[in-house]
Amino acid sequence: MSPTPEVPVYSQYVDRPVKYVSLNQFTGLQPGVTYVITVAVEMFGEFGPYGKDCAVTTPAFAAKSTPAMVTGFEATVYPNPFTTNFTLAVETSSQSSIDVKVYDMVGRLVDQRTVSVSELKKGILGDQYPSGVYNVIITQDEVVKTLRVVKR
């Protein structure tokens, strides 16, 4: 009977108000290594129920075929706090589409759109939102930015 291969021990807590998990949310992962991921929901300081384990192998980097990455991705919102609407300004070198999701502080999806870079160089949002605090999640390729805005 052959010995069981040693599996690296890795543990990280990721707090995201989204329904998906991406490998770029974890730091220190090694290329070409298989990790076992278990997902749980945290509510009121308690974890559970835990989902089924899922084995994920990180991509191995080849010398000639490095993955395309977004460089220079920046997203800002202003004014913050805002009274009527706010502007979402995005600077990026990629031409891939951008996903924008806005959640209120209870985790409800308030706004969602997928736009091209040219459409969202300066996007105006928030005129239909009630007063409150919002998390704006901007995703392009493998880059995810979360910004918090306040409507008075």
PDB file of N, CA and C in Angstrom, residues 46-144:
ATOM      1  N   GLU A  46     -21.425  32.993  14.187  1.00  0.00           N
ATOM      2  CA  GLU A  46     -21.383  31.530  14.152  1.00  0.00           C
ATOM      3  C   GLU A  46     -21.191  31.069  12.711  1.00  0.00           C
ATOM      4  N   PHE A  47     -20.410  29.999  12.508  1.00  0.00           N
ATOM      5  CA  PHE A  47     -20.190  29.443  11.186  1.00  0.00           C
ATOM      6  C   PHE A  47     -21.057  28.212  10.976  1.00  0.00           C
ATOM      7  N   GLY A  48     -21.542  28.046   9.750  1.00  0.00           N
ATOM      8  CA  GLY A  48     -22.270  26.833   9.412  1.00  0.00           C
ATOM      9  C   GLY A  48     -23.534  27.160   8.668  1.00  0.00           C
ATOM     10  N   PRO A  49     -24.099  26.239   8.029  1.00  0.00           N
ATOM     11  CA  PRO A  49     -23.581  24.889   7.824  1.00  0.00           C
ATOM     12  C   PRO A  49     -22.438  24.924   6.808  1.00  0.00           C
ATOM     13  N   TYR A  50     -21.547  23.943   6.912  1.00  0.00           N
ATOM     14  CA  TYR A  50     -20.437  23.835   5.990  1.00  0.00           C
ATOM     15  C   TYR A  50     -20.892  23.098   4.738  1.00  0.00           C
ATOM     16  N   GLY A  51     -20.391  23.536   3.582  1.00  0.00           N
ATOM     17  CA  GLY A  51     -20.700  22.869   2.332  1.00  0.00           C
ATOM     18  C   GLY A  51     -19.808  21.651   2.142  1.00  0.00           C
ATOM     19  N   LYS A  52     -19.986  20.970   1.025  1.00  0.00           N
ATOM     20  CA  LYS A  52     -19.162  19.807   0.717  1.00  0.00           C
ATOM     21  C   LYS A  52     -17.753  20.270   0.351  1.00  0.00           C
ATOM     22  N   ASP A  53     -16.755  19.442   0.679  1.00  0.00           N
ATOM     23  CA  ASP A  53     -15.379  19.744   0.307  1.00  0.00           C
ATOM     24  C   ASP A  53     -15.251  19.742  -1.209  1.00  0.00           C
ATOM     25  N   CYS A  54     -14.372  20.589  -1.701  1.00  0.00           N
ATOM     26  CA  CYS A  54     -14.140  20.690  -3.132  1.00  0.00           C
ATOM     27  C   CYS A  54     -12.635  20.763  -3.357  1.00  0.00           C
ATOM     28  N   ALA A  55     -12.090  19.882  -4.181  1.00  0.00           N
ATOM     29  CA  ALA A  55     -10.664  19.892  -4.494  1.00  0.00           C
ATOM     30  C   ALA A  55     -10.421  20.823  -5.673  1.00  0.00           C
ATOM     31  N   VAL A  56      -9.506  21.763  -5.509  1.00  0.00           N
ATOM     32  CA  VAL A  56      -9.172  22.732  -6.547  1.00  0.00           C
ATOM     33  C   VAL A  56      -7.663  22.709  -6.743  1.00  0.00           C
ATOM     34  N   THR A  57      -7.239  22.586  -7.994  1.00  0.00           N
ATOM     35  CA  THR A  57      -5.815  22.626  -8.310  1.00  0.00           C
ATOM     36  C   THR A  57      -5.500  23.972  -8.936  1.00  0.00           C
ATOM     37  N   THR A  58      -4.531  24.668  -8.358  1.00  0.00           N
ATOM     38  CA  THR A  58      -4.136  25.961  -8.910  1.00  0.00           C
ATOM     39  C   THR A  58      -3.413  25.739 -10.225  1.00  0.00           C
ATOM     40  N   PRO A  59      -3.546  26.659 -11.168  1.00  0.00           N
ATOM     41  CA  PRO A  59      -2.885  26.473 -12.459  1.00  0.00           C
ATOM     42  C   PRO A  59      -1.365  26.521 -12.300  1.00  0.00           C
ATOM     43  N   ALA A  60      -0.687  25.667 -13.059  1.00  0.00           N
ATOM     44  CA  ALA A  60       0.774  25.687 -13.083  1.00  0.00           C
ATOM     45  C   ALA A  60       1.195  26.703 -14.123  1.00  0.00           C
ATOM     46  N   PHE A  61       2.147  27.552 -13.775  1.00  0.00           N
ATOM     47  CA  PHE A  61       2.592  28.584 -14.702  1.00  0.00           C
ATOM     48  C   PHE A  61       3.655  28.027 -15.629  1.00  0.00           C
ATOM     49  N   ALA A  62       3.430  28.183 -16.917  1.00  0.00           N
ATOM     50  CA  ALA A  62       4.430  27.801 -17.904  1.00  0.00           C
ATOM     51  C   ALA A  62       5.233  29.039 -18.272  1.00  0.00           C
ATOM     52  N   ALA A  63       6.489  28.854 -18.592  1.00  0.00           N
ATOM     53  CA  ALA A  63       7.370  29.985 -18.873  1.00  0.00           C
ATOM     54  C   ALA A  63       6.882  30.825 -20.045  1.00  0.00           C
ATOM     55  N   LYS A  64       6.324  30.182 -21.089  1.00  0.00           N
ATOM     56  CA  LYS A  64       5.932  30.918 -22.285  1.00  0.00           C
ATOM     57  C   LYS A  64       4.480  31.359 -22.280  1.00  0.00           C
ATOM     58  N   SER A  65       3.637  30.780 -21.426  1.00  0.00           N
ATOM     59  CA  SER A  65       2.219  31.129 -21.465  1.00  0.00           C
ATOM     60  C   SER A  65       1.745  31.586 -20.090  1.00  0.00           C
ATOM     61  N   THR A  66       2.118  32.802 -19.730  1.00  0.00           N
ATOM     62  CA  THR A  66       1.632  33.350 -18.473  1.00  0.00           C
ATOM     63  C   THR A  66       0.233  33.897 -18.699  1.00  0.00           C
ATOM     64  N   PRO A  67      -0.642  33.778 -17.715  1.00  0.00           N
ATOM     65  CA  PRO A  67      -2.011  34.241 -17.904  1.00  0.00           C
ATOM     66  C   PRO A  67      -2.066  35.758 -18.063  1.00  0.00           C
ATOM     67  N   ALA A  68      -3.021  36.205 -18.874  1.00  0.00           N
ATOM     68  CA  ALA A  68      -3.206  37.639 -19.053  1.00  0.00           C
ATOM     69  C   ALA A  68      -3.751  38.229 -17.761  1.00  0.00           C
ATOM     70  N   MET A  69      -3.136  39.274 -17.302  1.00  0.00           N
ATOM     71  CA  MET A  69      -3.578  39.901 -16.062  1.00  0.00           C
ATOM     72  C   MET A  69      -3.905  41.360 -16.322  1.00  0.00           C
ATOM     73  N   VAL A  70      -4.838  41.874 -15.563  1.00  0.00           N
ATOM     74  CA  VAL A  70      -5.181  43.274 -15.647  1.00  0.00           C
ATOM     75  C   VAL A  70      -4.135  44.041 -14.851  1.00  0.00           C
ATOM     76  N   THR A  71      -3.473  44.956 -15.507  1.00  0.00           N
ATOM     77  CA  THR A  71      -2.505  45.780 -14.799  1.00  0.00           C
ATOM     78  C   THR A  71      -3.055  47.188 -14.696  1.00  0.00           C
ATOM     79  N   GLY A  72      -2.757  47.826 -13.616  1.00  0.00           N
ATOM     80  CA  GLY A  72      -3.195  49.199 -13.452  1.00  0.00           C
ATOM     81  C   GLY A  72      -4.690  49.358 -13.283  1.00  0.00           C
ATOM     82  N   PHE A  73      -5.363  48.393 -12.673  1.00  0.00           N
ATOM     83  CA  PHE A  73      -6.810  48.486 -12.464  1.00  0.00           C
ATOM     84  C   PHE A  73      -7.069  49.318 -11.224  1.00  0.00           C
ATOM     85  N   GLU A  74      -7.789  50.411 -11.376  1.00  0.00           N
ATOM     86  CA  GLU A  74      -8.158  51.277 -10.258  1.00  0.00           C
ATOM     87  C   GLU A  74      -9.633  51.637 -10.393  1.00  0.00           C
ATOM     88  N   ALA A  75     -10.304  51.675  -9.268  1.00  0.00           N
ATOM     89  CA  ALA A  75     -11.712  52.081  -9.243  1.00  0.00           C
ATOM     90  C   ALA A  75     -11.913  53.006  -8.055  1.00  0.00           C
ATOM     91  N   THR A  76     -12.599  54.101  -8.267  1.00  0.00           N
ATOM     92  CA  THR A  76     -12.897  55.049  -7.193  1.00  0.00           C
ATOM     93  C   THR A  76     -14.348  55.504  -7.318  1.00  0.00           C
ATOM     94  N   VAL A  77     -14.902  55.940  -6.191  1.00  0.00           N
ATOM     95  CA  VAL A  77     -16.237  56.523  -6.174  1.00  0.00           C
ATOM     96  C   VAL A  77     -16.153  57.910  -5.544  1.00  0.00           C
ATOM     97  N   TYR A  78     -16.932  58.828  -6.088  1.00  0.00           N
ATOM     98  CA  TYR A  78     -16.983  60.174  -5.525  1.00  0.00           C
ATOM     99  C   TYR A  78     -18.293  60.828  -5.940  1.00  0.00           C
ATOM    100  N   PRO A  79     -18.837  61.760  -5.202  1.00  0.00           N
ATOM    101  CA  PRO A  79     -18.435  62.093  -3.831  1.00  0.00           C
ATOM    102  C   PRO A  79     -18.867  60.994  -2.875  1.00  0.00           C
ATOM    103  N   ASN A  80     -18.236  60.948  -1.755  1.00  0.00           N
ATOM    104  CA  ASN A  80     -18.574  59.944  -0.744  1.00  0.00           C
ATOM    105  C   ASN A  80     -18.406  60.588   0.621  1.00  0.00           C
ATOM    106  N   PRO A  81     -19.478  60.808   1.347  1.00  0.00           N
ATOM    107  CA  PRO A  81     -20.871  60.423   1.110  1.00  0.00           C
ATOM    108  C   PRO A  81     -21.500  61.252  -0.015  1.00  0.00           C
ATOM    109  N   PHE A  82     -22.612  60.738  -0.564  1.00  0.00           N
ATOM    110  CA  PHE A  82     -23.316  61.428  -1.641  1.00  0.00           C
ATOM    111  C   PHE A  82     -24.765  61.651  -1.236  1.00  0.00           C
ATOM    112  N   THR A  83     -25.421  62.610  -1.926  1.00  0.00           N
ATOM    113  CA  THR A  83     -26.819  62.890  -1.606  1.00  0.00           C
ATOM    114  C   THR A  83     -27.766  62.444  -2.712  1.00  0.00           C
ATOM    115  N   THR A  84     -27.385  62.617  -3.978  1.00  0.00           N
ATOM    116  CA  THR A  84     -28.270  62.201  -5.064  1.00  0.00           C
ATOM    117  C   THR A  84     -27.703  61.019  -5.834  1.00  0.00           C
ATOM    118  N   ASN A  85     -26.457  61.114  -6.290  1.00  0.00           N
ATOM    119  CA  ASN A  85     -25.818  60.016  -7.001  1.00  0.00           C
ATOM    120  C   ASN A  85     -24.309  60.111  -6.826  1.00  0.00           C
ATOM    121  N   PHE A  86     -23.605  59.061  -7.212  1.00  0.00           N
ATOM    122  CA  PHE A  86     -22.148  59.071  -7.144  1.00  0.00           C
ATOM    123  C   PHE A  86     -21.592  58.607  -8.480  1.00  0.00           C
ATOM    124  N   THR A  87     -20.342  58.956  -8.706  1.00  0.00           N
ATOM    125  CA  THR A  87     -19.661  58.592  -9.939  1.00  0.00           C
ATOM    126  C   THR A  87     -18.697  57.460  -9.660  1.00  0.00           C
ATOM    127  N   LEU A  88     -18.741  56.448 -10.497  1.00  0.00           N
ATOM    128  CA  LEU A  88     -17.799  55.335 -10.430  1.00  0.00           C
ATOM    129  C   LEU A  88     -16.797  55.549 -11.549  1.00  0.00           C
ATOM    130  N   ALA A  89     -15.547  55.821 -11.177  1.00  0.00           N
ATOM    131  CA  ALA A  89     -14.484  56.039 -12.159  1.00  0.00           C
ATOM    132  C   ALA A  89     -13.568  54.824 -12.172  1.00  0.00           C
ATOM    133  N   VAL A  90     -13.329  54.267 -13.363  1.00  0.00           N
ATOM    134  CA  VAL A  90     -12.503  53.076 -13.508  1.00  0.00           C
ATOM    135  C   VAL A  90     -11.361  53.376 -14.471  1.00  0.00           C
ATOM    136  N   GLU A  91     -10.150  53.033 -14.054  1.00  0.00           N
ATOM    137  CA  GLU A  91      -8.972  53.122 -14.903  1.00  0.00           C
ATOM    138  C   GLU A  91      -8.421  51.721 -15.052  1.00  0.00           C
ATOM    139  N   THR A  92      -8.273  51.243 -16.291  1.00  0.00           N
ATOM    140  CA  THR A  92      -7.796  49.887 -16.524  1.00  0.00           C
ATOM    141  C   THR A  92      -7.091  49.797 -17.860  1.00  0.00           C
ATOM    142  N   SER A  93      -6.174  48.845 -17.970  1.00  0.00           N
ATOM    143  CA  SER A  93      -5.487  48.615 -19.238  1.00  0.00           C
ATOM    144  C   SER A  93      -6.174  47.521 -20.051  1.00  0.00           C
ATOM    145  N   SER A  94      -7.102  46.783 -19.450  1.00  0.00           N
ATOM    146  CA  SER A  94      -7.810  45.696 -20.126  1.00  0.00           C
ATOM    147  C   SER A  94      -9.058  46.236 -20.828  1.00  0.00           C
ATOM    148  N   GLN A  95      -9.443  45.570 -21.889  1.00  0.00           N
ATOM    149  CA  GLN A  95     -10.673  45.939 -22.596  1.00  0.00           C
ATOM    150  C   GLN A  95     -11.820  44.982 -22.279  1.00  0.00           C
ATOM    151  N   SER A  96     -11.610  44.062 -21.331  1.00  0.00           N
ATOM    152  CA  SER A  96     -12.661  43.123 -20.935  1.00  0.00           C
ATOM    153  C   SER A  96     -13.810  43.871 -20.283  1.00  0.00           C
ATOM    154  N   SER A  97     -14.996  43.284 -20.352  1.00  0.00           N
ATOM    155  CA  SER A  97     -16.161  43.918 -19.738  1.00  0.00           C
ATOM    156  C   SER A  97     -16.008  43.975 -18.221  1.00  0.00           C
ATOM    157  N   ILE A  98     -16.733  44.889 -17.619  1.00  0.00           N
ATOM    158  CA  ILE A  98     -16.663  45.127 -16.181  1.00  0.00           C
ATOM    159  C   ILE A  98     -18.023  44.814 -15.578  1.00  0.00           C
ATOM    160  N   ASP A  99     -18.023  44.037 -14.488  1.00  0.00           N
ATOM    161  CA  ASP A  99     -19.246  43.737 -13.750  1.00  0.00           C
ATOM    162  C   ASP A  99     -19.308  44.655 -12.535  1.00  0.00           C
ATOM    163  N   VAL A 100     -20.445  45.281 -12.341  1.00  0.00           N
ATOM    164  CA  VAL A 100     -20.666  46.148 -11.183  1.00  0.00           C
ATOM    165  C   VAL A 100     -21.877  45.623 -10.435  1.00  0.00           C
ATOM    166  N   LYS A 101     -21.689  45.355  -9.152  1.00  0.00           N
ATOM    167  CA  LYS A 101     -22.797  44.929  -8.293  1.00  0.00           C
ATOM    168  C   LYS A 101     -22.796  45.824  -7.066  1.00  0.00           C
ATOM    169  N   VAL A 102     -23.974  46.263  -6.669  1.00  0.00           N
ATOM    170  CA  VAL A 102     -24.117  47.113  -5.489  1.00  0.00           C
ATOM    171  C   VAL A 102     -25.034  46.390  -4.508  1.00  0.00           C
ATOM    172  N   TYR A 103     -24.533  46.235  -3.274  1.00  0.00           N
ATOM    173  CA  TYR A 103     -25.286  45.561  -2.217  1.00  0.00           C
ATOM    174  C   TYR A 103     -25.536  46.537  -1.086  1.00  0.00           C
ATOM    175  N   ASP A 104     -26.721  46.450  -0.468  1.00  0.00           N
ATOM    176  CA  ASP A 104     -26.945  47.219   0.746  1.00  0.00           C
ATOM    177  C   ASP A 104     -26.299  46.471   1.910  1.00  0.00           C
ATOM    178  N   MET A 105     -26.359  47.020   3.098  1.00  0.00           N
ATOM    179  CA  MET A 105     -25.640  46.438   4.232  1.00  0.00           C
ATOM    180  C   MET A 105     -26.292  45.170   4.784  1.00  0.00           C
ATOM    181  N   VAL A 106     -27.485  44.818   4.278  1.00  0.00           N
ATOM    182  CA  VAL A 106     -28.089  43.563   4.683  1.00  0.00           C
ATOM    183  C   VAL A 106     -27.724  42.458   3.687  1.00  0.00           C
ATOM    184  N   GLY A 107     -27.001  42.828   2.628  1.00  0.00           N
ATOM    185  CA  GLY A 107     -26.570  41.859   1.639  1.00  0.00           C
ATOM    186  C   GLY A 107     -27.495  41.713   0.450  1.00  0.00           C
ATOM    187  N   ARG A 108     -28.504  42.593   0.350  1.00  0.00           N
ATOM    188  CA  ARG A 108     -29.416  42.538  -0.797  1.00  0.00           C
ATOM    189  C   ARG A 108     -28.772  43.205  -2.004  1.00  0.00           C
ATOM    190  N   LEU A 109     -28.912  42.568  -3.167  1.00  0.00           N
ATOM    191  CA  LEU A 109     -28.407  43.138  -4.412  1.00  0.00           C
ATOM    192  C   LEU A 109     -29.319  44.289  -4.819  1.00  0.00           C
ATOM    193  N   VAL A 110     -28.756  45.502  -4.895  1.00  0.00           N
ATOM    194  CA  VAL A 110     -29.530  46.697  -5.205  1.00  0.00           C
ATOM    195  C   VAL A 110     -29.414  47.056  -6.680  1.00  0.00           C
ATOM    196  N   ASP A 111     -28.239  46.838  -7.257  1.00  0.00           N
ATOM    197  CA  ASP A 111     -27.982  47.211  -8.647  1.00  0.00           C
ATOM    198  C   ASP A 111     -26.965  46.242  -9.222  1.00  0.00           C
ATOM    199  N   GLN A 112     -27.116  45.917 -10.507  1.00  0.00           N
ATOM    200  CA  GLN A 112     -26.175  45.010 -11.160  1.00  0.00           C
ATOM    201  C   GLN A 112     -26.114  45.375 -12.626  1.00  0.00           C
ATOM    202  N   ARG A 113     -24.904  45.468 -13.160  1.00  0.00           N
ATOM    203  CA  ARG A 113     -24.746  45.728 -14.582  1.00  0.00           C
ATOM    204  C   ARG A 113     -23.401  45.226 -15.085  1.00  0.00           C
ATOM    205  N   THR A 114     -23.365  44.860 -16.347  1.00  0.00           N
ATOM    206  CA  THR A 114     -22.132  44.486 -17.024  1.00  0.00           C
ATOM    207  C   THR A 114     -21.967  45.464 -18.171  1.00  0.00           C
ATOM    208  N   VAL A 115     -20.838  46.162 -18.174  1.00  0.00           N
ATOM    209  CA  VAL A 115     -20.628  47.209 -19.171  1.00  0.00           C
ATOM    210  C   VAL A 115     -19.224  47.105 -19.755  1.00  0.00           C
ATOM    211  N   SER A 116     -19.045  47.734 -20.899  1.00  0.00           N
ATOM    212  CA  SER A 116     -17.716  47.801 -21.501  1.00  0.00           C
ATOM    213  C   SER A 116     -16.916  48.893 -20.794  1.00  0.00           C
ATOM    214  N   VAL A 117     -15.616  48.868 -20.999  1.00  0.00           N
ATOM    215  CA  VAL A 117     -14.738  49.860 -20.364  1.00  0.00           C
ATOM    216  C   VAL A 117     -15.119  51.257 -20.821  1.00  0.00           C
ATOM    217  N   SER A 118     -15.395  51.434 -22.107  1.00  0.00           N
ATOM    218  CA  SER A 118     -15.731  52.768 -22.612  1.00  0.00           C
ATOM    219  C   SER A 118     -17.040  53.297 -22.016  1.00  0.00           C
ATOM    220  N   GLU A 119     -17.995  52.408 -21.738  1.00  0.00           N
ATOM    221  CA  GLU A 119     -19.264  52.833 -21.137  1.00  0.00           C
ATOM    222  C   GLU A 119     -19.100  53.228 -19.675  1.00  0.00           C
ATOM    223  N   LEU A 120     -18.072  52.679 -19.014  1.00  0.00           N
ATOM    224  CA  LEU A 120     -17.960  52.895 -17.569  1.00  0.00           C
ATOM    225  C   LEU A 120     -16.745  53.718 -17.194  1.00  0.00           C
ATOM    226  N   LYS A 121     -16.170  54.459 -18.115  1.00  0.00           N
ATOM    227  CA  LYS A 121     -15.048  55.321 -17.719  1.00  0.00           C
ATOM    228  C   LYS A 121     -15.501  56.207 -16.563  1.00  0.00           C
ATOM    229  N   LYS A 122     -16.714  56.697 -16.646  1.00  0.00           N
ATOM    230  CA  LYS A 122     -17.315  57.433 -15.537  1.00  0.00           C
ATOM    231  C   LYS A 122     -18.793  57.066 -15.516  1.00  0.00           C
ATOM    232  N   GLY A 123     -19.149  56.144 -14.624  1.00  0.00           N
ATOM    233  CA  GLY A 123     -20.535  55.703 -14.516  1.00  0.00           C
ATOM    234  C   GLY A 123     -21.210  56.363 -13.334  1.00  0.00           C
ATOM    235  N   ILE A 124     -22.446  56.788 -13.525  1.00  0.00           N
ATOM    236  CA  ILE A 124     -23.189  57.446 -12.449  1.00  0.00           C
ATOM    237  C   ILE A 124     -24.216  56.462 -11.895  1.00  0.00           C
ATOM    238  N   LEU A 125     -24.201  56.293 -10.576  1.00  0.00           N
ATOM    239  CA  LEU A 125     -25.077  55.346  -9.890  1.00  0.00           C
ATOM    240  C   LEU A 125     -25.692  56.007  -8.660  1.00  0.00           C
ATOM    241  N   GLY A 126     -26.697  55.364  -8.102  1.00  0.00           N
ATOM    242  CA  GLY A 126     -27.199  55.740  -6.788  1.00  0.00           C
ATOM    243  C   GLY A 126     -28.408  56.628  -6.735  1.00  0.00           C
ATOM    244  N   ASP A 127     -28.881  57.134  -7.865  1.00  0.00           N
ATOM    245  CA  ASP A 127     -30.008  58.070  -7.794  1.00  0.00           C
ATOM    246  C   ASP A 127     -31.298  57.410  -7.340  1.00  0.00           C
ATOM    247  N   GLN A 128     -31.430  56.091  -7.495  1.00  0.00           N
ATOM    248  CA  GLN A 128     -32.640  55.386  -7.067  1.00  0.00           C
ATOM    249  C   GLN A 128     -32.488  54.701  -5.711  1.00  0.00           C
ATOM    250  N   TYR A 129     -31.310  54.822  -5.087  1.00  0.00           N
ATOM    251  CA  TYR A 129     -31.059  54.132  -3.812  1.00  0.00           C
ATOM    252  C   TYR A 129     -31.614  54.948  -2.648  1.00  0.00           C
ATOM    253  N   PRO A 130     -32.193  54.282  -1.651  1.00  0.00           N
ATOM    254  CA  PRO A 130     -32.568  54.996  -0.425  1.00  0.00           C
ATOM    255  C   PRO A 130     -31.308  55.318   0.390  1.00  0.00           C
ATOM    256  N   SER A 131     -31.443  56.180   1.378  1.00  0.00           N
ATOM    257  CA  SER A 131     -30.299  56.513   2.243  1.00  0.00           C
ATOM    258  C   SER A 131     -29.764  55.254   2.900  1.00  0.00           C
ATOM    259  N   GLY A 132     -28.431  55.173   3.024  1.00  0.00           N
ATOM    260  CA  GLY A 132     -27.821  54.005   3.649  1.00  0.00           C
ATOM    261  C   GLY A 132     -26.385  53.815   3.218  1.00  0.00           C
ATOM    262  N   VAL A 133     -25.812  52.691   3.610  1.00  0.00           N
ATOM    263  CA  VAL A 133     -24.428  52.337   3.287  1.00  0.00           C
ATOM    264  C   VAL A 133     -24.465  51.202   2.269  1.00  0.00           C
ATOM    265  N   TYR A 134     -23.605  51.283   1.253  1.00  0.00           N
ATOM    266  CA  TYR A 134     -23.606  50.312   0.163  1.00  0.00           C
ATOM    267  C   TYR A 134     -22.190  49.815  -0.126  1.00  0.00           C
ATOM    268  N   ASN A 135     -22.089  48.544  -0.498  1.00  0.00           N
ATOM    269  CA  ASN A 135     -20.833  47.963  -0.976  1.00  0.00           C
ATOM    270  C   ASN A 135     -20.925  47.862  -2.487  1.00  0.00           C
ATOM    271  N   VAL A 136     -19.976  48.491  -3.177  1.00  0.00           N
ATOM    272  CA  VAL A 136     -19.917  48.455  -4.634  1.00  0.00           C
ATOM    273  C   VAL A 136     -18.787  47.496  -4.994  1.00  0.00           C
ATOM    274  N   ILE A 137     -19.113  46.421  -5.714  1.00  0.00           N
ATOM    275  CA  ILE A 137     -18.123  45.407  -6.085  1.00  0.00           C
ATOM    276  C   ILE A 137     -17.910  45.485  -7.587  1.00  0.00           C
ATOM    277  N   ILE A 138     -16.674  45.814  -7.963  1.00  0.00           N
ATOM    278  CA  ILE A 138     -16.312  45.967  -9.363  1.00  0.00           C
ATOM    279  C   ILE A 138     -15.392  44.810  -9.729  1.00  0.00           C
ATOM    280  N   THR A 139     -15.728  44.064 -10.786  1.00  0.00           N
ATOM    281  CA  THR A 139     -14.950  42.890 -11.190  1.00  0.00           C
ATOM    282  C   THR A 139     -14.579  43.012 -12.660  1.00  0.00           C
ATOM    283  N   GLN A 140     -13.296  42.801 -12.946  1.00  0.00           N
ATOM    284  CA  GLN A 140     -12.838  42.711 -14.335  1.00  0.00           C
ATOM    285  C   GLN A 140     -11.793  41.612 -14.398  1.00  0.00           C
ATOM    286  N   ASP A 141     -12.005  40.648 -15.276  1.00  0.00           N
ATOM    287  CA  ASP A 141     -11.133  39.479 -15.384  1.00  0.00           C
ATOM    288  C   ASP A 141     -11.039  38.836 -14.005  1.00  0.00           C
ATOM    289  N   GLU A 142      -9.863  38.754 -13.420  1.00  0.00           N
ATOM    290  CA  GLU A 142      -9.695  38.138 -12.100  1.00  0.00           C
ATOM    291  C   GLU A 142      -9.527  39.169 -10.986  1.00  0.00           C
ATOM    292  N   VAL A 143      -9.699  40.459 -11.298  1.00  0.00           N
ATOM    293  CA  VAL A 143      -9.526  41.515 -10.306  1.00  0.00           C
ATOM    294  C   VAL A 143     -10.882  41.893  -9.723  1.00  0.00           C
ATOM    295  N   VAL A 144     -10.953  41.937  -8.397  1.00  0.00           N
ATOM    296  CA  VAL A 144     -12.183  42.318  -7.701  1.00  0.00           C
ATOM    297  C   VAL A 144     -11.856  43.464  -6.748  1.00  0.00           C
TER     298      VAL A 144
END
